[in-house]
Amino acid sequence: MNVVRNDKMLEWWIHVGLICIPLVAVYLHIPPPQLSTALQKWHSAGKVFHFRGWKIFYRDSLGALGSSDVIILLHGFPTSSYDWSKIWDPLTQRFHRVIALDFLGFGFSDKPRPHKYSIFEQASVVEALVAHLGLSNQRVNLVSHDYGDTVALELLYRSDQNRTGHLTLNSLCLSNGGLFPETHHPRLLQMLLKDSSFLAPILTRLTNFVIFQKGIGEVFGPYTQPTDAEFWDMWTGLRYNDGNLVLDSILQYINQRLKHRERWVGVLTSTYVPLHMIYGPLDPVNPHPQFIRLYQKLVQKSTVTILDEHISHYPQLEDPTGFLNAYFNFIHSF
């Protein structure tokens, strides 16, 4: 009797397996979602240039007449240049050129794999874009967020060291980036992806919209959550060109921050380029007050704006008006 029962159970599990295997196979090859109207408009307004054979997406808008000022916007992980969409038009009213790019591996840019992504390479991408646009001798203002903060620090280092091809920086405004490894608290999934060579390929393929929405939602404030459409646009940008499959490679930037802390924190404390920090204090990744106290202690030449207490890790999306007011006050102060 037990033998018959065991045989039936085995047969049942075989049937379940035969059903599940094709379902999982289909799931892992789900095509990326279609672009929304808003995201398609952003994409259509952009261009691409080639960096070492890869296509890099960028936006370059001509703005205010009578101004020669240029601003370059550097986005964070795991999103894209579309993070700047809510402040784009106001910036074009103040600056002659407003420029943003999707870093290699992000957004609408190419996402090669396998590939050793690095902060150094992303800084070279920015320098190449500036050269492509004929702005190598133009003083530029950098605004950065999260991952982009560290790219900005490498650009600042090269500028201060007068490296070949460096940008000429007029100012640098940082926002909610993990500048200091000792006050940076990556999310659990980020830690698993960056440190687990065995799990990472599985996790990157199993990551879906629900998991993504939960993870991103945790770094927004409770009263400043993205709409369903905004969540979907972020997910669409990530999935474009199978971007979910390179997350583990890109996340090595966390280890690079630790390894090159002296280089990047060092230039932050020694530069004479005007600096500003816009900070959302509800940020669980760079928590208040530890992060901002350390920043003010180490970077004494920088000015700081702490936004309302309900603003979290994405201040340019959660409080675009507050972000712009803080930035314009800074840019008009020197």
mmCIF file of C-alpha atoms in Angstrom:
data_model
loop_
_atom_site.group_PDB
_atom_site.id
_atom_site.type_symbol
_atom_site.label_atom_id
_atom_site.label_comp_id
_atom_site.label_asym_id
_atom_site.label_seq_id
_atom_site.Cartn_x
_atom_site.Cartn_y
_atom_site.Cartn_z
ATOM 1 C CA MET A 1 0.000 0.000 0.000
ATOM 2 C CA ASN A 2 2.798 2.403 0.955
ATOM 3 C CA VAL A 3 4.664 1.501 -2.236
ATOM 4 C CA VAL A 4 1.621 2.379 -4.344
ATOM 5 C CA ARG A 5 1.166 5.657 -2.438
ATOM 6 C CA ASN A 6 4.836 6.576 -2.873
ATOM 7 C CA ASP A 7 4.645 5.778 -6.576
ATOM 8 C CA LYS A 8 1.628 8.053 -6.917
ATOM 9 C CA MET A 9 3.381 10.837 -5.021
ATOM 10 C CA LEU A 10 6.429 10.483 -7.235
ATOM 11 C CA GLU A 11 4.226 10.557 -10.319
ATOM 12 C CA TRP A 12 2.482 13.680 -8.958
ATOM 13 C CA TRP A 13 5.798 15.504 -8.391
ATOM 14 C CA ILE A 14 6.984 14.543 -11.878
ATOM 15 C CA HIS A 15 3.821 16.080 -13.325
ATOM 16 C CA VAL A 16 4.309 19.233 -11.232
ATOM 17 C CA GLY A 17 7.890 19.425 -12.450
ATOM 18 C CA LEU A 18 6.883 18.983 -16.054
ATOM 19 C CA ILE A 19 4.366 21.812 -15.692
ATOM 20 C CA CYS A 20 6.678 24.139 -13.723
ATOM 21 C CA ILE A 21 9.795 23.795 -15.862
ATOM 22 C CA PRO A 22 8.265 25.339 -19.005
ATOM 23 C CA LEU A 23 6.502 27.995 -16.899
ATOM 24 C CA VAL A 24 9.789 29.027 -15.274
ATOM 25 C CA ALA A 25 11.495 28.953 -18.663
ATOM 26 C CA VAL A 26 8.822 31.235 -20.086
ATOM 27 C CA TYR A 27 9.050 33.528 -17.049
ATOM 28 C CA LEU A 28 12.784 33.938 -17.320
ATOM 29 C CA HIS A 29 12.428 35.042 -20.929
ATOM 30 C CA ILE A 30 9.549 37.473 -20.503
ATOM 31 C CA PRO A 31 10.199 40.337 -22.903
ATOM 32 C CA PRO A 32 10.783 43.776 -21.363
ATOM 33 C CA PRO A 33 7.700 45.958 -20.886
ATOM 34 C CA GLN A 34 6.682 48.494 -23.498
ATOM 35 C CA LEU A 35 7.678 52.118 -22.943
ATOM 36 C CA SER A 36 4.974 54.344 -21.513
ATOM 37 C CA THR A 37 4.042 57.492 -23.405
ATOM 38 C CA ALA A 38 6.095 59.614 -20.986
ATOM 39 C CA LEU A 39 9.147 57.359 -21.193
ATOM 40 C CA GLN A 40 8.858 57.125 -24.975
ATOM 41 C CA LYS A 41 8.814 60.931 -25.149
ATOM 42 C CA TRP A 42 11.997 61.065 -23.038
ATOM 43 C CA HIS A 43 13.648 58.462 -25.227
ATOM 44 C CA SER A 44 12.630 60.174 -28.468
ATOM 45 C CA ALA A 45 14.083 63.482 -27.285
ATOM 46 C CA GLY A 46 17.486 61.875 -26.694
ATOM 47 C CA LYS A 47 20.435 60.873 -28.832
ATOM 48 C CA VAL A 48 23.230 58.330 -28.639
ATOM 49 C CA PHE A 49 26.986 58.548 -28.989
ATOM 50 C CA HIS A 50 29.483 55.724 -29.078
ATOM 51 C CA PHE A 51 31.925 54.991 -26.279
ATOM 52 C CA ARG A 52 34.405 52.187 -26.995
ATOM 53 C CA GLY A 53 31.859 50.643 -29.348
ATOM 54 C CA TRP A 54 28.885 50.888 -26.976
ATOM 55 C CA LYS A 55 25.884 53.149 -27.416
ATOM 56 C CA ILE A 56 25.345 55.714 -24.671
ATOM 57 C CA PHE A 57 21.992 57.494 -24.447
ATOM 58 C CA TYR A 58 21.914 61.165 -23.511
ATOM 59 C CA ARG A 59 19.655 64.211 -23.444
ATOM 60 C CA ASP A 60 20.965 67.651 -24.390
ATOM 61 C CA SER A 61 18.508 70.547 -24.238
ATOM 62 C CA LEU A 62 19.211 74.125 -25.228
ATOM 63 C CA GLY A 63 17.739 76.434 -22.640
ATOM 64 C CA ALA A 64 18.057 79.984 -21.436
ATOM 65 C CA LEU A 65 19.078 82.624 -23.950
ATOM 66 C CA GLY A 66 21.829 84.948 -22.836
ATOM 67 C CA SER A 67 23.400 82.314 -20.580
ATOM 68 C CA SER A 68 26.463 80.227 -21.348
ATOM 69 C CA ASP A 69 26.100 78.022 -18.262
ATOM 70 C CA VAL A 70 26.118 74.244 -18.723
ATOM 71 C CA ILE A 71 24.741 71.715 -16.258
ATOM 72 C CA ILE A 72 25.333 67.943 -16.381
ATOM 73 C CA LEU A 73 23.129 65.590 -14.359
ATOM 74 C CA LEU A 74 24.425 62.211 -13.118
ATOM 75 C CA HIS A 75 21.784 59.695 -12.024
ATOM 76 C CA GLY A 76 21.822 56.966 -9.395
ATOM 77 C CA PHE A 77 21.457 53.191 -9.115
ATOM 78 C CA PRO A 78 19.470 51.347 -10.450
ATOM 79 C CA THR A 79 17.546 53.955 -12.396
ATOM 80 C CA SER A 80 18.422 56.368 -15.215
ATOM 81 C CA SER A 81 18.520 59.915 -16.520
ATOM 82 C CA TYR A 82 14.720 59.909 -16.334
ATOM 83 C CA ASP A 83 15.197 60.564 -12.594
ATOM 84 C CA TRP A 84 15.750 64.218 -13.589
ATOM 85 C CA SER A 85 12.531 64.558 -15.582
ATOM 86 C CA LYS A 86 10.650 66.492 -12.879
ATOM 87 C CA ILE A 87 13.270 69.251 -12.707
ATOM 88 C CA TRP A 88 14.320 69.250 -16.371
ATOM 89 C CA ASP A 89 12.178 72.120 -17.665
ATOM 90 C CA PRO A 90 12.963 74.507 -14.784
ATOM 91 C CA LEU A 91 16.679 73.854 -15.316
ATOM 92 C CA THR A 92 16.367 74.740 -19.016
ATOM 93 C CA GLN A 93 14.980 78.123 -17.943
ATOM 94 C CA ARG A 94 18.172 78.830 -15.986
ATOM 95 C CA PHE A 95 20.940 77.105 -17.994
ATOM 96 C CA HIS A 96 22.031 77.382 -21.602
ATOM 97 C CA ARG A 97 22.631 73.608 -21.882
ATOM 98 C CA VAL A 98 21.047 70.906 -19.728
ATOM 99 C CA ILE A 99 22.655 67.510 -20.268
ATOM 100 C CA ALA A 100 22.021 64.083 -18.762
ATOM 101 C CA LEU A 101 23.121 60.601 -19.743
ATOM 102 C CA ASP A 102 22.334 57.005 -18.926
ATOM 103 C CA PHE A 103 25.522 55.423 -17.630
ATOM 104 C CA LEU A 104 26.769 52.270 -19.327
ATOM 105 C CA GLY A 105 24.559 49.444 -18.059
ATOM 106 C CA PHE A 106 21.629 51.740 -17.223
ATOM 107 C CA GLY A 107 18.467 53.049 -18.855
ATOM 108 C CA PHE A 108 18.583 53.279 -22.647
ATOM 109 C CA SER A 109 22.353 52.811 -22.900
ATOM 110 C CA ASP A 110 23.982 49.518 -23.859
ATOM 111 C CA LYS A 111 24.290 46.927 -21.093
ATOM 112 C CA PRO A 112 27.166 44.632 -22.054
ATOM 113 C CA ARG A 113 27.624 41.336 -20.248
ATOM 114 C CA PRO A 114 29.856 39.922 -19.071
ATOM 115 C CA HIS A 115 31.532 43.228 -18.270
ATOM 116 C CA LYS A 116 33.524 44.674 -15.377
ATOM 117 C CA TYR A 117 31.590 47.850 -14.636
ATOM 118 C CA SER A 118 33.479 50.494 -12.707
ATOM 119 C CA ILE A 119 33.171 54.052 -11.451
ATOM 120 C CA PHE A 120 36.360 54.885 -13.359
ATOM 121 C CA GLU A 121 34.826 53.780 -16.651
ATOM 122 C CA GLN A 122 31.623 55.727 -15.993
ATOM 123 C CA ALA A 123 33.685 58.873 -15.362
ATOM 124 C CA SER A 124 35.399 58.277 -18.701
ATOM 125 C CA VAL A 125 31.952 57.953 -20.321
ATOM 126 C CA VAL A 126 31.040 61.412 -19.003
ATOM 127 C CA GLU A 127 34.329 62.898 -20.231
ATOM 128 C CA ALA A 128 33.772 61.316 -23.636
ATOM 129 C CA LEU A 129 30.267 62.780 -23.844
ATOM 130 C CA VAL A 130 31.543 66.238 -22.965
ATOM 131 C CA ALA A 131 34.215 65.934 -25.675
ATOM 132 C CA HIS A 132 31.598 64.635 -28.138
ATOM 133 C CA LEU A 133 29.475 67.730 -27.467
ATOM 134 C CA GLY A 134 32.450 70.063 -27.944
ATOM 135 C CA LEU A 135 32.389 71.252 -24.336
ATOM 136 C CA SER A 136 35.857 70.173 -23.191
ATOM 137 C CA ASN A 137 36.937 73.778 -22.599
ATOM 138 C CA GLN A 138 33.616 74.858 -21.100
ATOM 139 C CA ARG A 139 33.149 75.243 -17.353
ATOM 140 C CA VAL A 140 30.382 72.857 -16.313
ATOM 141 C CA ASN A 141 28.171 72.450 -13.257
ATOM 142 C CA LEU A 142 27.646 68.890 -12.053
ATOM 143 C CA VAL A 143 24.571 67.714 -10.166
ATOM 144 C CA SER A 144 24.638 64.105 -9.008
ATOM 145 C CA HIS A 145 22.641 61.577 -7.041
ATOM 146 C CA ASP A 146 23.515 58.270 -5.327
ATOM 147 C CA TYR A 147 25.778 56.237 -7.694
ATOM 148 C CA GLY A 148 26.288 59.437 -9.672
ATOM 149 C CA ASP A 149 27.839 61.074 -6.591
ATOM 150 C CA THR A 150 30.767 58.667 -6.727
ATOM 151 C CA VAL A 151 31.193 59.172 -10.484
ATOM 152 C CA ALA A 152 31.194 62.914 -9.769
ATOM 153 C CA LEU A 153 33.947 62.480 -7.160
ATOM 154 C CA GLU A 154 36.130 60.631 -9.677
ATOM 155 C CA LEU A 155 35.536 63.464 -12.172
ATOM 156 C CA LEU A 156 36.421 65.958 -9.427
ATOM 157 C CA TYR A 157 39.606 64.025 -8.650
ATOM 158 C CA ARG A 158 40.684 64.039 -12.301
ATOM 159 C CA SER A 159 39.906 67.732 -12.584
ATOM 160 C CA ASP A 160 41.870 68.647 -9.462
ATOM 161 C CA GLN A 161 44.776 66.476 -10.650
ATOM 162 C CA ASN A 162 44.628 68.128 -14.106
ATOM 163 C CA ARG A 163 44.349 64.751 -15.811
ATOM 164 C CA THR A 164 44.184 64.626 -19.622
ATOM 165 C CA GLY A 165 40.606 64.974 -20.824
ATOM 166 C CA HIS A 166 39.284 66.162 -17.478
ATOM 167 C CA LEU A 167 36.232 68.367 -17.072
ATOM 168 C CA THR A 168 36.556 71.987 -16.025
ATOM 169 C CA LEU A 169 34.227 72.120 -13.050
ATOM 170 C CA ASN A 170 32.429 75.279 -12.040
ATOM 171 C CA SER A 171 30.517 73.617 -9.196
ATOM 172 C CA LEU A 172 29.387 70.268 -7.810
ATOM 173 C CA CYS A 173 26.072 69.538 -6.087
ATOM 174 C CA LEU A 174 25.723 66.089 -4.518
ATOM 175 C CA SER A 175 22.583 64.379 -3.196
ATOM 176 C CA ASN A 176 21.943 61.309 -1.034
ATOM 177 C CA GLY A 177 24.906 59.226 -2.155
ATOM 178 C CA GLY A 178 26.926 56.679 -0.187
ATOM 179 C CA LEU A 179 30.035 58.846 -0.035
ATOM 180 C CA PHE A 180 31.287 57.220 3.161
ATOM 181 C CA PRO A 181 31.349 53.405 3.382
ATOM 182 C CA GLU A 182 31.060 53.650 7.157
ATOM 183 C CA THR A 183 27.626 55.345 6.987
ATOM 184 C CA HIS A 184 26.325 53.539 3.904
ATOM 185 C CA HIS A 185 23.678 50.837 4.378
ATOM 186 C CA PRO A 186 22.939 48.961 1.122
ATOM 187 C CA ARG A 187 19.682 47.020 0.846
ATOM 188 C CA LEU A 188 19.753 43.253 1.480
ATOM 189 C CA LEU A 189 19.244 42.364 -2.190
ATOM 190 C CA GLN A 190 22.144 44.643 -3.147
ATOM 191 C CA MET A 191 24.407 42.863 -0.664
ATOM 192 C CA LEU A 192 23.380 39.445 -1.979
ATOM 193 C CA LEU A 193 23.926 40.481 -5.578
ATOM 194 C CA LYS A 194 27.333 42.084 -5.090
ATOM 195 C CA ASP A 195 28.817 39.370 -2.868
ATOM 196 C CA SER A 196 27.314 36.094 -4.076
ATOM 197 C CA SER A 197 28.795 34.741 -7.294
ATOM 198 C CA PHE A 198 26.550 31.659 -6.948
ATOM 199 C CA LEU A 199 23.225 33.360 -6.173
ATOM 200 C CA ALA A 200 23.623 36.479 -8.293
ATOM 201 C CA PRO A 201 22.823 34.955 -11.728
ATOM 202 C CA ILE A 202 19.695 33.358 -10.258
ATOM 203 C CA LEU A 203 18.544 36.459 -8.377
ATOM 204 C CA THR A 204 19.022 38.768 -11.353
ATOM 205 C CA ARG A 205 16.811 36.514 -13.476
ATOM 206 C CA LEU A 206 14.176 36.069 -10.774
ATOM 207 C CA THR A 207 13.903 39.778 -9.968
ATOM 208 C CA ASN A 208 10.455 40.926 -11.046
ATOM 209 C CA PHE A 209 8.332 44.057 -10.837
ATOM 210 C CA VAL A 210 6.861 43.188 -7.431
ATOM 211 C CA ILE A 211 10.312 42.683 -5.878
ATOM 212 C CA PHE A 212 11.612 45.821 -7.601
ATOM 213 C CA GLN A 213 8.648 47.942 -6.506
ATOM 214 C CA LYS A 214 9.035 46.840 -2.891
ATOM 215 C CA GLY A 215 12.767 47.550 -2.889
ATOM 216 C CA ILE A 216 12.502 50.978 -4.499
ATOM 217 C CA GLY A 217 9.467 51.884 -2.408
ATOM 218 C CA GLU A 218 11.497 51.326 0.760
ATOM 219 C CA VAL A 219 13.880 54.164 -0.153
ATOM 220 C CA PHE A 220 11.092 56.680 -0.779
ATOM 221 C CA GLY A 221 9.286 58.426 2.048
ATOM 222 C CA PRO A 222 5.818 57.196 3.085
ATOM 223 C CA TYR A 223 4.176 60.380 1.759
ATOM 224 C CA THR A 224 6.300 60.683 -1.381
ATOM 225 C CA GLN A 225 5.916 57.241 -2.934
ATOM 226 C CA PRO A 226 6.057 57.038 -6.737
ATOM 227 C CA THR A 227 2.774 56.479 -8.537
ATOM 228 C CA ASP A 228 2.154 53.072 -10.090
ATOM 229 C CA ALA A 229 3.054 54.592 -13.477
ATOM 230 C CA GLU A 230 6.322 56.001 -12.100
ATOM 231 C CA PHE A 231 7.262 52.660 -10.549
ATOM 232 C CA TRP A 232 6.562 51.010 -13.883
ATOM 233 C CA ASP A 233 8.711 53.550 -15.770
ATOM 234 C CA MET A 234 11.634 52.839 -13.425
ATOM 235 C CA TRP A 235 11.176 49.102 -13.939
ATOM 236 C CA THR A 236 10.912 49.536 -17.710
ATOM 237 C CA GLY A 237 14.187 51.478 -17.779
ATOM 238 C CA LEU A 238 15.873 48.744 -15.752
ATOM 239 C CA ARG A 239 14.550 45.929 -17.953
ATOM 240 C CA TYR A 240 15.462 47.689 -21.201
ATOM 241 C CA ASN A 241 18.283 45.747 -22.911
ATOM 242 C CA ASP A 242 18.055 43.109 -20.129
ATOM 243 C CA GLY A 243 19.446 45.485 -17.534
ATOM 244 C CA ASN A 244 18.380 43.211 -14.679
ATOM 245 C CA LEU A 245 21.078 40.761 -15.788
ATOM 246 C CA VAL A 246 23.937 43.210 -15.135
ATOM 247 C CA LEU A 247 22.869 44.415 -11.685
ATOM 248 C CA ASP A 248 25.381 42.209 -9.878
ATOM 249 C CA SER A 249 28.260 43.490 -12.015
ATOM 250 C CA ILE A 250 27.289 47.132 -11.556
ATOM 251 C CA LEU A 251 26.914 46.692 -7.791
ATOM 252 C CA GLN A 252 30.651 46.165 -7.491
ATOM 253 C CA TYR A 253 30.714 49.952 -7.124
ATOM 254 C CA ILE A 254 29.985 49.421 -3.426
ATOM 255 C CA ASN A 255 33.255 47.524 -3.051
ATOM 256 C CA GLN A 256 35.021 50.142 -5.196
ATOM 257 C CA ARG A 257 33.867 52.891 -2.816
ATOM 258 C CA LEU A 258 35.505 51.079 0.064
ATOM 259 C CA LYS A 259 38.704 50.337 -1.838
ATOM 260 C CA HIS A 260 39.101 53.899 -3.145
ATOM 261 C CA ARG A 261 37.720 55.775 -0.133
ATOM 262 C CA GLU A 262 40.925 57.737 0.392
ATOM 263 C CA ARG A 263 40.925 58.918 -3.226
ATOM 264 C CA TRP A 264 37.291 60.009 -3.380
ATOM 265 C CA VAL A 265 36.717 61.278 0.158
ATOM 266 C CA GLY A 266 40.143 62.875 0.006
ATOM 267 C CA VAL A 267 39.328 65.042 -2.999
ATOM 268 C CA LEU A 268 35.991 65.965 -1.459
ATOM 269 C CA THR A 269 37.763 67.369 1.580
ATOM 270 C CA SER A 270 40.554 69.141 -0.314
ATOM 271 C CA THR A 271 38.952 70.616 -3.452
ATOM 272 C CA TYR A 272 38.338 74.319 -3.999
ATOM 273 C CA VAL A 273 35.427 73.695 -6.388
ATOM 274 C CA PRO A 274 32.205 75.077 -4.815
ATOM 275 C CA LEU A 275 30.292 72.197 -3.198
ATOM 276 C CA HIS A 276 26.747 71.708 -2.011
ATOM 277 C CA MET A 277 24.840 68.748 -0.568
ATOM 278 C CA ILE A 278 21.059 68.372 -0.924
ATOM 279 C CA TYR A 279 19.932 65.733 1.535
ATOM 280 C CA GLY A 280 16.665 63.918 2.161
ATOM 281 C CA PRO A 281 16.943 62.996 5.867
ATOM 282 C CA LEU A 282 14.586 59.996 5.846
ATOM 283 C CA ASP A 283 17.064 58.059 3.697
ATOM 284 C CA PRO A 284 17.577 54.497 5.038
ATOM 285 C CA VAL A 285 20.626 54.021 2.785
ATOM 286 C CA ASN A 286 22.485 57.060 4.157
ATOM 287 C CA PRO A 287 20.705 57.557 7.481
ATOM 288 C CA HIS A 288 20.217 60.764 9.413
ATOM 289 C CA PRO A 289 21.961 62.086 11.427
ATOM 290 C CA GLN A 290 25.063 59.887 11.043
ATOM 291 C CA PHE A 291 25.620 60.598 7.354
ATOM 292 C CA ILE A 292 25.126 64.347 7.373
ATOM 293 C CA ARG A 293 27.108 64.843 10.598
ATOM 294 C CA LEU A 294 30.083 63.044 9.086
ATOM 295 C CA TYR A 295 29.719 65.009 5.849
ATOM 296 C CA GLN A 296 29.675 68.348 7.691
ATOM 297 C CA LYS A 297 32.621 67.284 9.836
ATOM 298 C CA LEU A 298 34.786 66.197 6.897
ATOM 299 C CA VAL A 299 33.639 68.563 4.124
ATOM 300 C CA GLN A 300 33.669 71.867 5.944
ATOM 301 C CA LYS A 301 33.845 73.993 2.790
ATOM 302 C CA SER A 302 30.547 72.605 1.516
ATOM 303 C CA THR A 303 27.158 74.149 2.090
ATOM 304 C CA VAL A 304 24.252 71.837 2.965
ATOM 305 C CA THR A 305 20.490 71.817 2.502
ATOM 306 C CA ILE A 306 18.495 69.325 4.573
ATOM 307 C CA LEU A 307 15.041 68.957 3.063
ATOM 308 C CA ASP A 308 11.800 68.275 4.951
ATOM 309 C CA GLU A 309 11.862 65.347 7.352
ATOM 310 C CA HIS A 310 9.617 63.175 5.149
ATOM 311 C CA ILE A 311 11.963 63.333 2.132
ATOM 312 C CA SER A 312 14.054 60.196 1.617
ATOM 313 C CA HIS A 313 16.618 58.858 -0.866
ATOM 314 C CA TYR A 314 15.294 60.384 -4.122
ATOM 315 C CA PRO A 315 14.944 64.108 -3.272
ATOM 316 C CA GLN A 316 14.730 65.281 -6.901
ATOM 317 C CA LEU A 317 11.661 63.073 -7.387
ATOM 318 C CA GLU A 318 10.121 63.352 -3.914
ATOM 319 C CA ASP A 319 10.476 67.129 -3.569
ATOM 320 C CA PRO A 320 11.417 68.644 -6.942
ATOM 321 C CA THR A 321 10.509 72.165 -5.813
ATOM 322 C CA GLY A 322 12.585 71.924 -2.645
ATOM 323 C CA PHE A 323 15.455 70.408 -4.617
ATOM 324 C CA LEU A 324 15.379 73.205 -7.206
ATOM 325 C CA ASN A 325 15.137 75.955 -4.594
ATOM 326 C CA ALA A 326 18.132 74.533 -2.747
ATOM 327 C CA TYR A 327 20.128 74.196 -5.952
ATOM 328 C CA PHE A 328 19.336 77.657 -7.293
ATOM 329 C CA ASN A 329 20.236 79.220 -3.931
ATOM 330 C CA PHE A 330 23.579 77.432 -4.137
ATOM 331 C CA ILE A 331 24.315 78.290 -7.762
ATOM 332 C CA HIS A 332 23.532 81.977 -7.155
ATOM 333 C CA SER A 333 25.768 82.128 -4.075
ATOM 334 C CA PHE A 334 29.115 82.312 -5.874
#
